[in-house]
Amino acid sequence: AVSGSGFPFSSSSYELKAPQIGSFRLSERAVNFSRRRCSVRPVNAEPKRSDSVIPFAATIVAPEVVEKVEVEVEVEDYEQLAKELENASPLEIMDRALEQFGNDIAIAFSGAEDVALIEYAHLTGRPFRVFSLDTGRLNPETYQFFDAVEKHYGIRIEYMFPDAVEVQGLVRSKGLFSFYEDGHQECCRVRKVRPLRRALKGLRAWITGQRKDQSPGTRSEIPVVQVDPVFEGLDGGSGSLVKWNPVANVQGQDIWNFLRAMNVPVNSLHSQGYVSIGCEPCTRAVLPGQHEREGRWWWEDAKAKECGLHKGNIKDENGNGNGNGALHANGTTATVPDIFNTQNLVTLSRPGIENLARLENRKEPWIVVLYAPWCPFCQAMEESYVELADKLAGSGVKVGKFRADGEHKEYAQQELQLGSFPTILFFPKYNSRPIKYPTEKRDVDSLMAFVNALR
């Protein structure tokens, strides 16, 4: 069964005549083959084995000598193509991808706003294929959305499932929610990455809904087309798969304007505050002012918010703004500008935060943010935290900041309850143990309520 654009099969058959050796003749029934050609090949198609059905005795016939002809294949320069298409519309990029790869390319559909990709493909008028990873832990609303999309476009989505034995082993050994304790990577590897790997082995190119504004820490440099740095395609080996990102340069709001204008079906979870949608246990709605990726794996660092499907986005910690610096084009590391800058806010050094944490009788209470300047979630709360510092000036409550990434991260995790950036702590006047701010509402009124309840 094949899905994608729903185009019918065309079939033809041929008969391979068996050689005759003396009085011995192979059964014609054993050498009848049928060959079927289709306009859309399954996404998980693997190169079939060509095991011979001819008995060994038949191999004594002298083989036909075929002269080998070397064909020079022109290799596309995708870096140059990405530059040429940098200012192209998503529709133009989609049309170029479908034209170039035909049946050997498919759209990766997650059940979120990347339905825009299907709409763009539909608008080109070309045949297209869609596949999705069913992890077994999606929201009911996502499954309903899949069904609505199939009916709207008259297609069949090609679903890829995780290996049942692998899932069984993971759940039996570590439980249903081990990712809350030791990170989401292992579960994602079993339920998403390996099924994706199988899917891509049947393709020469794939189309994703990645955008630069989705995750500034890991997706800010996505080109519209690239040689996939992680996965292999049908031919195998490095460079055998091309990755297209038609909406890389499009803002999230513009995607939504497009979906509304085209009256495209959308996941009902979006109306409940969900923006980025994944598996049910690892996805939640975001609050006003929060970045969309804060709804994914919220218990982990901002730079870890990739499941592994696009791990080629993640570079060295000290090399692309995900760690302590940003990488220039010439390979040198530049310092990320600091944040939370105001005269009413104290910058704590490592000895300073250690002394503050050790004091049992402080002269005044403190509120301190543990942050990393490259973290988009820290950047998003900069205005409210600076306003908090200005409001608390002269009130008897000190407001501080401690940069807890890099060499200080391990200490902050072990001694200061750092789980993800930002972490906000209140150090009471007569208590040595700091109290962790328990919510992700980081507006100034919520922060003030927290301080007023404890000081």
XYZ file of N, CA, C and O in Angstrom, residues 149 158 172 177 180 229 246 258-259 273 302 327 425 442 455:
60
model
N -6.385 15.917 7.779
C -5.466 16.301 6.704
C -5.576 15.327 5.534
O -5.600 15.734 4.362
N 2.025 8.300 5.106
C 2.799 7.073 5.311
C 3.352 7.085 6.733
O 4.290 7.816 7.025
N 9.875 -1.730 29.946
C 10.024 -2.740 30.996
C 11.207 -2.452 31.913
O 11.152 -2.707 33.114
N 7.864 6.733 32.140
C 8.209 8.154 32.183
C 9.665 8.380 32.615
O 9.968 9.351 33.292
N 11.648 11.902 32.288
C 11.604 12.998 33.254
C 12.816 12.965 34.192
O 13.186 13.983 34.779
N 23.337 16.484 7.237
C 24.588 16.187 7.935
C 24.519 14.964 8.840
O 25.529 14.574 9.408
N 11.786 24.610 3.334
C 11.205 25.722 2.567
C 10.770 26.917 3.392
O 10.716 28.042 2.878
N -0.824 32.498 6.738
C -0.983 31.694 5.527
C -2.024 30.595 5.730
O -2.900 30.377 4.884
N -1.956 29.895 6.860
C -2.900 28.808 7.128
C -4.337 29.339 7.201
O -5.275 28.707 6.693
N -3.413 26.688 23.510
C -2.147 27.256 23.955
C -0.920 26.471 23.540
O 0.201 26.860 23.865
N 17.465 24.838 27.618
C 16.975 25.335 26.335
C 17.734 24.717 25.168
O 17.154 24.375 24.146
N 29.741 31.670 17.168
C 30.772 31.390 16.185
C 30.638 32.319 14.995
O 29.587 32.426 14.376
N 15.965 31.908 42.273
C 16.048 31.509 43.682
C 15.800 32.699 44.599
O 16.232 33.814 44.311
N 6.925 34.511 34.269
C 8.072 35.366 34.587
C 7.786 36.834 34.348
O 8.710 37.626 34.164
N 9.331 37.517 51.769
C 10.242 38.424 52.453
C 9.675 38.831 53.824
O 8.468 38.810 54.044
